[in-house]
Structure formats: C-alpha cells, structure tokens
Amino acid sequence: MANHSPFLKATRIHAAVALCIASCASAWAQQNPTEITITDQLPARVSGFGDVPAQELPFSTTTINSATLEDIGARRVSDALHLDASVSDSYNSPAYWDILSVRGFTLDNRYNYRREGLPISAETMIPMDNKERIELLKGTSGIQAGTSSPGGLVNYVVKRAPNRAEQQIRNVTLSYGQGDNRSIAADLGGRFGEVSEFGYRFNVAHEDLNPYIRNTKGHRDLVALAMDWRLKPGTVIDFEFEQSHREQIGVNGYSLLGGVLPAPVDPRINLTRQPWSQPGVFDALTGSVRLRQELDAGWRWTTQYGAQRLRTEDRLTFGLGPNSTDVPNGLNFNRNGDYDLYDYRSENERRLVDALQTEVSGQINTGSVVHNLTLGMQRQRQLDRLSPMQAYNWVATANVSGGVYGTQDSRLTYSNTNRSEYSTEFSAKDKIQLTSNASLWLGLRHVEYNRSSVQNEPSGTNPVQYRGNMNLPWVGLSTTWAGLNIYGSHGHGIEQLIVPNSTAFDTPGEQLGIGRSRQSEVGVKSAAKSAAQWHATLFQVERPLTYDVYDAANFVSSRYLDGKQTHKGIELGANWTERQWKLGATAQWMHAEISDVAQNPSLVGTTPLNVPKFVLRSMAEYRYASVPGLRTGLRLSHEGERQVTENGSVQLPAWTTLDASAHYDTKFNNMASSWTLGIDNLADKRYWRESPKQFGHYYLYPGAPRTFRATVQFRM
C-alpha cells in the first residue's frame, strides 16, 4: 500500500524514536525509575467556568484522564467515551471518523468538538497518543459553543510540559492487539533554561493497522510538540501542534434483509471489500498558541489562536440496498441478501478551521455578594473546499454471501459542495456567590453568523447564503447541604437546520429554519472528598425534529423540519475505593419520544431510531497486596434494545459484553515499566452493536469479536 503522507514515512518514525532514546540515554540511566504523575493546571475548558471542580458545577461532565486512556488501550475518542453510560454509537464505522450520540442525540462533527477549548472539525481521525484527557459536557452547549447540536460537547486536552524542573518524562510504549495491530510511541517531556522557564512535551507514534476485520490494512503516524515559555512572573506563552496521517481500507455496514433483522454475522468480514478498493486517507495539521497574563487584583487575561488544516481522500466500496419495497421510508438489502455495490470516491477534500478567542476573568465584590466573571469574544472561520466532482457509480449487484466482484468505476459523476462559515461570538458568564453555601450561575452568548454553500459543478450551482444573529441564555442554581451539592440548571442551544447541498436531496441547500434546543437538569453530587463519590441526575432535552423520507422511484430523499423530539432520563453514577478494591458504575435510563409531527403523523408517539432505552457501564479492579504492582479488572458494557425502523416492527436486541485486563507495574533492568494484557468481549459474543439510519438506508454494525491486546510502557 502506498504511503501518501506528505510529511512522514514509517521508517522516519522509527528513526525518530531511536534518536530520542539514544540522545537521552545517559540522562535516563541516572534517574530514579519511579512513576511520575503530571498534574495539569490548565482549566477544564469544556465547562466554560474556568477551573471550577466538576463536583461543584450545576451540570454533568465527565473527564477521562491519560492513565485511563492507556489502561483501556484507547485509539479513538469513542473508546474513551464508551466508559460513560450517556454515550453510544451513531453510525460509528470502524475505519472512519467517530460519530457518537450523547443522551440520545448525534453529535455534529462540525460543531460539537473542541481542542484546548477552541472549535475544531472532527471530520477526521484524531489520534489519542498526545492527549492528556478527554472532557465531555452533557446536554445543550449553547453557552459554551454557540451553534451546536444538543447532547454534549467534547474537548481534547493535549499533553503539556511538566510543571517542575526535576520532573522528566521519558516513556516508550509498545503495543500489539486488536487483530494484528502493532504500534510504537515515545512521550518525552521536561524543562530547561536558567530558571527552567522553557518546557516541552514531544510525542511521536507509528502504528501498522491490521485489525480483526479482514482486508482492512493500513497505517497511521503522529508527530506532536507542545512548548511553554514562562516569560516573567504572571506571563506564560505556550504553543502546540500535531501532524497526523492515517490511511486504511474502509468498512461498510450490514443491513436488514427484506425488512427482517438477520442473525448477527461474523464481524471479521469486510462485506464490500473488492480487489480494487482504495484506502481512505486522513491528513491533519492542528495547533494553537496561547498567552496567559495575570492582571491586578487576581484578574487574568487569556488570548489564544487555533488553526486546523485537514485533507481527506474519502473512499469506500459502498453497499446500498437496491429497493425499499420491504421497509417503509427506507432502503435495505433484499431478502435473498442482494445489494447494489458502488464505487465511491471524493478525493482531495480540504477543511480549514481558524479561531481566535480572548477572555478576561476575575472577581468583583458587591457588598456581601461575590461575582466570578468571565467575559469573552471569539471569531471563527470554517471552510470546506472539496473537489468539483465525486465518484458514486454502480458497479455490480453483490450478495452478503460474497463471491461477486465488480469492475471499479472512478468516473466523476456527482457534484461536491463547498461550504463557508464566519461567526463572531460574545459571551458573559457569572458565578454569583450568594452565601457560603449557595451560588447562582448565569450565562449569555450572542452569536453573529454568515454561512454559505455552493455546488461545485456546474460551477456555482445553487448558491445559498444565510446571515443572522441569536442569543443563548443559561442559568443554574446550586447549594451544598450535608456534604452534598444540589443543583438545577436550564440552557438553550441553537442549530441552523439546512438540507444538505447535495443531489441526493430533492431541495439541496434549502434552509428549513433555526432549531432551538432546550435542556433542564436537576441533580445531586457528593461534595465531600471521600472513598465514595456519586451523583444522580434528572434531565429533559427538547429539540425540533428533522427526518428524511426516501423516494425510491426518483432515488432522492426529502428532508423535513416537522415535530419535536424529547428525551427524558435519569443518570446515576458512583465510584468507590477501599483498600485494594476500586469499583465504579454509570447507568442511564431514557424515554425518548417524537411528537407534534404534521407531515407524517405515524411518527407521533414513536421512539427515535438507534437510541437505547437503558445503558450500563461498570468496572471492578483489585490490587494484590501479595504481588505489589499487580492489579486485575473487569469492565461490563450493556446497552438495551433500540428501535431499528420507524414503525417499531424491528427492534435491535439488548447486548452485554465483558472485558478483562491485568496490569503489572514493576522494574525491568532497573527501569520502571507497566505491562498490560487485555481481553475484550471475553465471551466472544456476537451481536448487533448499533442500527443507524443514514440518507434513507437502514444500517447494522456488528460488535467486535473477542480480541486480545498487550502493551508495555518503559519509563526511563
């Protein structure tokens, strides 16, 4: 397979790792090989309220730190966030960018992701090797993000230099698993200068991809650097960047057979793979620079700029149902297993994101009331520049039993669409300390936007432009009582709902309207630090409903803004640590319902598709006193049944998997090391993981089989 990376080849990665090890060997040999814990002093940007601890916030957040990411062998954000019961898959293909659902709503990869608190496009494969933690804000995120889908907001926090001069990070990690994947990574960090005013964190990684799904080989590379300069007391300048490359053969979903749910299939089969199938290629250069200045009277001014440059070769040998006679309003495979095979290629897709953000925060006393204020402004540009045409050509009628091979057809037959978006946002947030135990939280974000799209061929076809502004309020109230934090909050979110500017729709580019989502949440969190931490949350999220109806006679879909989608639920979570035991669990019960639909009244009272009614994630870990450094763990995931078709005639059964792991910290040749052995899906259960509907087609994705992984990290 050719390496299309413009900046690195695998041999250069290996050479870089070897050079880093060799150049630092003398220093490593003199260090005490003990584990170092790095405490990140930067604020939890996803909350929008600075460094307020999560247990004090009047809404729900989850943080997955780097130690947990390493323990579970996370290679993508879905691996990490699946530890939380509020998160499930939503057309989450194994060889494509992550598409996730939070509280039953699919996150928008253009608007619901942040990196170092700045907006990015998640329409690419984002590596985990240089990430310190993943933060998730649940619910509407208008006060933090302006335009965004309801459900949640994800923020990536990158690894930074250690805070103290005596701290040195010299880690090398080797891993094997998930089929025949093999990776090597180095993580180096330290400080230098006369008074250790300079800090650095360098990450480099290479992985040969050969997962459990056959015929999906590929590889990925990463180079990342973060540096800071303590210019003078109270003034810090830091910057970071990462450059990544990934290419891999894609995986198409399965489907219903004539409207009937088939038995779970062998998940190792790449259903639509052809000898001529081309890999998808994802190149990304992302970085940011930040100035933090301490002002008088405890105030702080922070200004940062972030940029992202993505290039994608989006390719897939696509399997699509040939008719919709068996299932209303959608496509599926024929009852005998036949489906249409297409050669899809949209090459040289370029996406650019730039964001400039400035904030000032501090404290004002008005009598006995304390105001913790944050005032901010953000200017953002997001551009999608795609090639004029894409290939989407029928090549054969295939069957799920295999053995049918078509002839590739890369003729450019469908127009691509360019999109441009400029926005300016002004925000104000205030945490008002009413008493020693009670706080009022207020927020308001004003968003001004200018969005446009145009089909590329014929040149300048169907131009669409929208300008406007909107205000997004948010309010919360919290109090501490008997060691508990009790709170309630209400917030709004905004989406601009538009028919995709694509020939796959009968009215491409049409604006359907502005969708305002609303969330109310009340909850209780254990406030005091103790061996047991727990929380309980009730929430309700309302959002305008959009849905697609497929016209099989004309091969186009119609999108409607019609009705309302309401999700009501309860989340429970607890963590308990006592001596050698560590236990944890999160659970979510949710009732999701569609109402007020005029165009298609049969949808009233139904449940949205691919939304599980109940999700449970739990873990248990035991440390062995008789064998210092050894710990073993079990992790359980359960997702309840969900609706596959609108009329409820097809339901996806509930499923449960169990994962096991063993971790051993020891010294190897007087060098600190951590060894991990994991077995995912211990019982080798076959099941359908999710059942999304995309562009009129019902999909089924099988769960992964039993897989093994092994990792060793040397801390030199």
GROMACS .gro file of C-alpha atoms in nm, residues 365-694:
model
  330
  365ASN     CA    1  -1.745   4.210   4.528
  366THR     CA    2  -2.077   4.394   4.552
  367GLY     CA    3  -2.142   4.419   4.920
  368SER     CA    4  -2.158   4.067   5.061
  369VAL     CA    5  -2.211   3.911   4.715
  370VAL     CA    6  -1.910   3.781   4.520
  371HIS     CA    7  -1.918   3.774   4.137
  372ASN     CA    8  -1.677   3.546   3.948
  373LEU     CA    9  -1.694   3.696   3.600
  374THR     CA   10  -1.570   3.576   3.262
  375LEU     CA   11  -1.612   3.797   2.956
  376GLY     CA   12  -1.509   3.664   2.617
  377MET     CA   13  -1.507   3.715   2.242
  378GLN     CA   14  -1.443   3.457   1.968
  379ARG     CA   15  -1.401   3.493   1.593
  380GLN     CA   16  -1.418   3.176   1.384
  381ARG     CA   17  -1.377   3.076   1.020
  382GLN     CA   18  -1.467   2.731   0.888
  383LEU     CA   19  -1.422   2.644   0.521
  384ASP     CA   20  -1.491   2.320   0.332
  385ARG     CA   21  -1.315   2.315  -0.005
  386LEU     CA   22  -1.389   1.997  -0.197
  387SER     CA   23  -1.302   1.885  -0.546
  388PRO     CA   24  -1.566   1.982  -0.806
  389MET     CA   25  -1.693   1.627  -0.854
  390GLN     CA   26  -1.707   1.293  -0.676
  391ALA     CA   27  -1.744   0.937  -0.799
  392TYR     CA   28  -2.052   0.740  -0.694
  393ASN     CA   29  -2.105   0.471  -0.954
  394TRP     CA   30  -2.294   0.142  -0.955
  395VAL     CA   31  -2.055  -0.143  -1.039
  396ALA     CA   32  -2.240  -0.469  -0.961
  397THR     CA   33  -2.517  -0.647  -0.776
  398ALA     CA   34  -2.348  -0.829  -0.490
  399ASN     CA   35  -2.468  -1.065  -0.217
  400VAL     CA   36  -2.394  -1.094   0.153
  401SER     CA   37  -2.260  -1.446   0.088
  402GLY     CA   38  -1.972  -1.289  -0.107
  403GLY     CA   39  -1.806  -1.404  -0.427
  404VAL     CA   40  -1.926  -1.117  -0.651
  405TYR     CA   41  -1.669  -0.872  -0.783
  406GLY     CA   42  -1.747  -0.567  -0.989
  407THR     CA   43  -1.516  -0.354  -1.201
  408GLN     CA   44  -1.401  -0.028  -1.049
  409ASP     CA   45  -1.555   0.289  -1.192
  410SER     CA   46  -1.394   0.611  -1.075
  411ARG     CA   47  -1.573   0.840  -1.322
  412LEU     CA   48  -1.667   1.173  -1.162
  413THR     CA   49  -2.045   1.179  -1.175
  414TYR     CA   50  -2.183   1.384  -0.882
  415SER     CA   51  -2.119   1.740  -0.775
  416ASN     CA   52  -1.947   1.820  -0.447
  417THR     CA   53  -2.042   2.118  -0.229
  418ASN     CA   54  -1.821   2.390  -0.083
  419ARG     CA   55  -1.923   2.550   0.247
  420SER     CA   56  -1.807   2.870   0.416
  421GLU     CA   57  -1.889   2.993   0.763
  422TYR     CA   58  -1.783   3.301   0.957
  423SER     CA   59  -1.904   3.374   1.308
  424THR     CA   60  -1.842   3.620   1.588
  425GLU     CA   61  -1.945   3.533   1.943
  426PHE     CA   62  -1.961   3.745   2.259
  427SER     CA   63  -2.013   3.574   2.594
  428ALA     CA   64  -2.059   3.664   2.958
  429LYS     CA   65  -2.062   3.418   3.248
  430ASP     CA   66  -2.106   3.496   3.615
  431LYS     CA   67  -2.089   3.268   3.916
  432ILE     CA   68  -2.253   3.467   4.194
  433GLN     CA   69  -2.165   3.352   4.545
  434LEU     CA   70  -2.491   3.434   4.724
  435THR     CA   71  -2.393   3.275   5.058
  436SER     CA   72  -2.116   3.048   5.178
  437ASN     CA   73  -2.325   2.751   5.057
  438ALA     CA   74  -2.530   2.883   4.761
  439SER     CA   75  -2.434   3.007   4.414
  440LEU     CA   76  -2.627   3.148   4.120
  441TRP     CA   77  -2.479   3.078   3.776
  442LEU     CA   78  -2.566   3.299   3.479
  443GLY     CA   79  -2.454   3.293   3.118
  444LEU     CA   80  -2.536   3.458   2.788
  445ARG     CA   81  -2.378   3.413   2.444
  446HIS     CA   82  -2.453   3.632   2.144
  447VAL     CA   83  -2.372   3.473   1.808
  448GLU     CA   84  -2.349   3.653   1.472
  449TYR     CA   85  -2.307   3.423   1.171
  450ASN     CA   86  -2.261   3.431   0.794
  451ARG     CA   87  -2.295   3.091   0.626
  452SER     CA   88  -2.297   2.995   0.261
  453SER     CA   89  -2.277   2.688   0.039
  454VAL     CA   90  -2.250   2.626  -0.334
  455GLN     CA   91  -2.242   2.316  -0.554
  456ASN     CA   92  -1.918   2.300  -0.748
  457GLU     CA   93  -2.034   2.159  -1.082
  458PRO     CA   94  -2.165   2.316  -1.292
  459SER     CA   95  -1.961   2.598  -1.139
  460GLY     CA   96  -2.150   2.799  -0.880
  461THR     CA   97  -2.472   2.594  -0.889
  462ASN     CA   98  -2.744   2.658  -0.629
  463PRO     CA   99  -2.566   2.918  -0.414
  464VAL     CA  100  -2.715   2.956  -0.067
  465GLN     CA  101  -2.630   3.217   0.196
  466TYR     CA  102  -2.768   3.289   0.542
  467ARG     CA  103  -2.687   3.575   0.780
  468GLY     CA  104  -2.827   3.637   1.123
  469ASN     CA  105  -2.771   3.651   1.496
  470MET     CA  106  -2.902   3.475   1.804
  471ASN     CA  107  -2.885   3.492   2.184
  472LEU     CA  108  -2.837   3.186   2.401
  473PRO     CA  109  -2.916   3.216   2.774
  474TRP     CA  110  -2.825   2.978   3.053
  475VAL     CA  111  -2.900   2.979   3.429
  476GLY     CA  112  -2.813   2.749   3.719
  477LEU     CA  113  -2.852   2.738   4.096
  478SER     CA  114  -2.651   2.523   4.336
  479THR     CA  115  -2.620   2.475   4.708
  480THR     CA  116  -2.426   2.250   4.941
  481TRP     CA  117  -2.603   2.071   5.222
  482ALA     CA  118  -2.496   1.779   5.442
  483GLY     CA  119  -2.194   1.703   5.222
  484LEU     CA  120  -2.400   1.716   4.901
  485ASN     CA  121  -2.405   1.955   4.606
  486ILE     CA  122  -2.767   2.002   4.494
  487TYR     CA  123  -2.829   2.192   4.171
  488GLY     CA  124  -3.065   2.279   3.890
  489SER     CA  125  -2.995   2.441   3.554
  490HIS     CA  126  -3.161   2.536   3.227
  491GLY     CA  127  -2.992   2.622   2.898
  492HIS     CA  128  -3.052   2.669   2.527
  493GLY     CA  129  -2.873   2.556   2.214
  494ILE     CA  130  -2.905   2.666   1.852
  495GLU     CA  131  -2.874   2.483   1.520
  496GLN     CA  132  -2.924   2.609   1.168
  497LEU     CA  133  -3.118   2.328   1.001
  498ILE     CA  134  -3.042   2.300   0.629
  499VAL     CA  135  -3.100   2.034   0.365
  500PRO     CA  136  -2.753   1.912   0.257
  501ASN     CA  137  -2.649   2.089  -0.063
  502SER     CA  138  -2.634   1.756  -0.244
  503THR     CA  139  -2.805   1.599  -0.543
  504ALA     CA  140  -2.907   1.316  -0.310
  505PHE     CA  141  -3.189   1.550  -0.192
  506ASP     CA  142  -3.478   1.697  -0.389
  507THR     CA  143  -3.428   2.051  -0.247
  508PRO     CA  144  -3.049   2.080  -0.198
  509GLY     CA  145  -2.937   2.368   0.021
  510GLU     CA  146  -3.284   2.467   0.137
  511GLN     CA  147  -3.296   2.631   0.479
  512LEU     CA  148  -3.550   2.458   0.697
  513GLY     CA  149  -3.520   2.701   0.987
  514ILE     CA  150  -3.343   2.773   1.312
  515GLY     CA  151  -3.369   2.494   1.565
  516ARG     CA  152  -3.360   2.594   1.930
  517SER     CA  153  -3.299   2.309   2.174
  518ARG     CA  154  -3.362   2.336   2.547
  519GLN     CA  155  -3.238   2.133   2.840
  520SER     CA  156  -3.345   2.133   3.204
  521GLU     CA  157  -3.141   1.935   3.454
  522VAL     CA  158  -3.152   1.878   3.830
  523GLY     CA  159  -2.903   1.670   4.020
  524VAL     CA  160  -2.723   1.575   4.337
  525LYS     CA  161  -2.348   1.515   4.368
  526SER     CA  162  -2.143   1.406   4.664
  527ALA     CA  163  -1.943   1.715   4.751
  528ALA     CA  164  -1.703   1.597   5.018
  529LYS     CA  165  -1.388   1.407   4.924
  530SER     CA  166  -1.427   1.052   5.043
  531ALA     CA  167  -1.379   0.692   4.939
  532ALA     CA  168  -1.721   0.700   4.772
  533GLN     CA  169  -1.819   0.955   4.507
  534TRP     CA  170  -2.164   0.950   4.348
  535HIS     CA  171  -2.414   1.155   4.150
  536ALA     CA  172  -2.776   1.137   4.037
  537THR     CA  173  -2.922   1.348   3.756
  538LEU     CA  174  -3.264   1.404   3.601
  539PHE     CA  175  -3.271   1.571   3.260
  540GLN     CA  176  -3.506   1.667   2.979
  541VAL     CA  177  -3.385   1.777   2.635
  542GLU     CA  178  -3.617   1.910   2.364
  543ARG     CA  179  -3.516   1.957   2.002
  544PRO     CA  180  -3.700   2.027   1.673
  545LEU     CA  181  -3.732   1.707   1.471
  546THR     CA  182  -3.579   1.663   1.126
  547TYR     CA  183  -3.620   1.341   0.929
  548ASP     CA  184  -3.560   1.211   0.578
  549VAL     CA  185  -3.806   1.025   0.354
  550TYR     CA  186  -3.655   0.831   0.065
  551ASP     CA  187  -3.824   0.833  -0.277
  552ALA     CA  188  -3.721   0.503  -0.437
  553ALA     CA  189  -3.873   0.594  -0.775
  554ASN     CA  190  -3.655   0.904  -0.816
  555PHE     CA  191  -3.359   0.797  -0.599
  556VAL     CA  192  -3.369   1.111  -0.383
  557SER     CA  193  -3.455   1.194  -0.023
  558SER     CA  194  -3.674   1.473   0.115
  559ARG     CA  195  -3.581   1.631   0.449
  560TYR     CA  196  -3.848   1.776   0.673
  561LEU     CA  197  -3.840   2.002   0.977
  562ASP     CA  198  -4.156   1.882   1.145
  563GLY     CA  199  -4.235   1.797   1.504
  564LYS     CA  200  -4.039   1.768   1.824
  565GLN     CA  201  -3.803   1.515   1.979
  566THR     CA  202  -3.799   1.494   2.359
  567HIS     CA  203  -3.556   1.289   2.566
  568LYS     CA  204  -3.620   1.246   2.938
  569GLY     CA  205  -3.382   1.047   3.150
  570ILE     CA  206  -3.204   0.972   3.472
  571GLU     CA  207  -2.832   0.916   3.513
  572LEU     CA  208  -2.672   0.751   3.813
  573GLY     CA  209  -2.302   0.712   3.879
  574ALA     CA  210  -2.076   0.605   4.163
  575ASN     CA  211  -1.710   0.531   4.231
  576TRP     CA  212  -1.584   0.360   4.545
  577THR     CA  213  -1.227   0.294   4.656
  578GLU     CA  214  -1.146   0.091   4.966
  579ARG     CA  215  -0.806  -0.063   5.031
  580GLN     CA  216  -0.736  -0.292   4.737
  581TRP     CA  217  -1.076  -0.251   4.569
  582LYS     CA  218  -1.191   0.005   4.317
  583LEU     CA  219  -1.548  -0.013   4.188
  584GLY     CA  220  -1.740   0.215   3.954
  585ALA     CA  221  -2.060   0.226   3.753
  586THR     CA  222  -2.273   0.465   3.548
  587ALA     CA  223  -2.626   0.399   3.425
  588GLN     CA  224  -2.875   0.587   3.213
  589TRP     CA  225  -3.248   0.523   3.171
  590MET     CA  226  -3.407   0.729   2.898
  591HIS     CA  227  -3.751   0.776   2.748
  592ALA     CA  228  -3.725   0.932   2.401
  593GLU     CA  229  -4.040   1.025   2.211
  594ILE     CA  230  -4.143   1.205   1.891
  595SER     CA  231  -4.445   1.437   1.897
  596ASP     CA  232  -4.626   1.714   1.705
  597VAL     CA  233  -4.549   1.572   1.358
  598ALA     CA  234  -4.786   1.701   1.089
  599GLN     CA  235  -4.627   1.577   0.765
  600ASN     CA  236  -4.603   1.214   0.880
  601PRO     CA  237  -4.844   1.163   1.175
  602SER     CA  238  -4.749   0.795   1.202
  603LEU     CA  239  -4.428   0.910   1.374
  604VAL     CA  240  -4.617   1.062   1.668
  605GLY     CA  241  -4.552   0.865   1.985
  606THR     CA  242  -4.269   0.661   1.833
  607THR     CA  243  -3.914   0.633   1.963
  608PRO     CA  244  -3.623   0.787   1.767
  609LEU     CA  245  -3.412   0.529   1.585
  610ASN     CA  246  -3.090   0.383   1.728
  611VAL     CA  247  -3.150   0.520   2.079
  612PRO     CA  248  -3.108   0.257   2.354
  613LYS     CA  249  -3.353   0.278   2.641
  614PHE     CA  250  -3.103   0.170   2.906
  615VAL     CA  251  -2.722   0.175   2.919
  616LEU     CA  252  -2.495   0.045   3.195
  617ARG     CA  253  -2.116   0.070   3.220
  618SER     CA  254  -1.937  -0.071   3.521
  619MET     CA  255  -1.591  -0.176   3.631
  620ALA     CA  256  -1.418  -0.356   3.917
  621GLU     CA  257  -1.046  -0.353   3.990
  622TYR     CA  258  -0.843  -0.533   4.256
  623ARG     CA  259  -0.484  -0.463   4.363
  624TYR     CA  260  -0.295  -0.761   4.503
  625ALA     CA  261  -0.115  -0.691   4.828
  626SER     CA  262   0.079  -1.017   4.792
  627VAL     CA  263   0.213  -0.910   4.449
  628PRO     CA  264   0.297  -0.538   4.462
  629GLY     CA  265   0.221  -0.363   4.135
  630LEU     CA  266  -0.033  -0.621   4.011
  631ARG     CA  267  -0.396  -0.531   3.954
  632THR     CA  268  -0.670  -0.702   3.757
  633GLY     CA  269  -1.000  -0.567   3.638
  634LEU     CA  270  -1.332  -0.643   3.473
  635ARG     CA  271  -1.538  -0.399   3.267
  636LEU     CA  272  -1.903  -0.456   3.173
  637SER     CA  273  -2.098  -0.277   2.898
  638HIS     CA  274  -2.470  -0.321   2.848
  639GLU     CA  275  -2.698  -0.142   2.601
  640GLY     CA  276  -3.071  -0.203   2.597
  641GLU     CA  277  -3.292  -0.265   2.298
  642ARG     CA  278  -3.347   0.008   2.041
  643GLN     CA  279  -3.580   0.075   1.752
  644VAL     CA  280  -3.450  -0.003   1.400
  645THR     CA  281  -3.749   0.106   1.190
  646GLU     CA  282  -3.993   0.394   1.237
  647ASN     CA  283  -4.299   0.174   1.283
  648GLY     CA  284  -4.125  -0.028   1.557
  649SER     CA  285  -4.167  -0.359   1.376
  650VAL     CA  286  -3.792  -0.425   1.402
  651GLN     CA  287  -3.610  -0.393   1.734
  652LEU     CA  288  -3.239  -0.439   1.795
  653PRO     CA  289  -3.193  -0.673   2.094
  654ALA     CA  290  -3.006  -0.566   2.405
  655TRP     CA  291  -2.645  -0.678   2.436
  656THR     CA  292  -2.386  -0.719   2.711
  657THR     CA  293  -2.009  -0.760   2.685
  658LEU     CA  294  -1.742  -0.825   2.945
  659ASP     CA  295  -1.378  -0.717   2.916
  660ALA     CA  296  -1.089  -0.833   3.136
  661SER     CA  297  -0.747  -0.683   3.195
  662ALA     CA  298  -0.433  -0.731   3.402
  663HIS     CA  299  -0.178  -0.456   3.475
  664TYR     CA  300   0.160  -0.507   3.633
  665ASP     CA  301   0.395  -0.227   3.739
  666THR     CA  302   0.750  -0.343   3.801
  667LYS     CA  303   1.115  -0.273   3.725
  668PHE     CA  304   1.285  -0.421   3.422
  669ASN     CA  305   1.665  -0.389   3.428
  670ASN     CA  306   1.619  -0.122   3.697
  671MET     CA  307   1.377   0.061   3.468
  672ALA     CA  308   1.017   0.132   3.568
  673SER     CA  309   0.770  -0.041   3.341
  674SER     CA  310   0.398  -0.114   3.311
  675TRP     CA  311   0.268  -0.428   3.143
  676THR     CA  312  -0.094  -0.467   3.031
  677LEU     CA  313  -0.283  -0.763   2.894
  678GLY     CA  314  -0.644  -0.712   2.790
  679ILE     CA  315  -0.919  -0.932   2.650
  680ASP     CA  316  -1.220  -0.750   2.509
  681ASN     CA  317  -1.554  -0.929   2.463
  682LEU     CA  318  -1.438  -1.210   2.688
  683ALA     CA  319  -1.727  -1.441   2.593
  684ASP     CA  320  -1.681  -1.376   2.218
  685LYS     CA  321  -2.045  -1.272   2.198
  686ARG     CA  322  -2.190  -1.198   1.854
  687TYR     CA  323  -2.437  -0.912   1.848
  688TRP     CA  324  -2.553  -0.607   1.655
  689ARG     CA  325  -2.382  -0.307   1.813
  690GLU     CA  326  -2.599  -0.032   1.663
  691SER     CA  327  -2.862   0.034   1.396
  692PRO     CA  328  -2.834   0.384   1.245
  693LYS     CA  329  -3.028   0.521   0.950
  694GLN     CA  330  -2.836   0.741   0.707
   0.00000   0.00000   0.00000
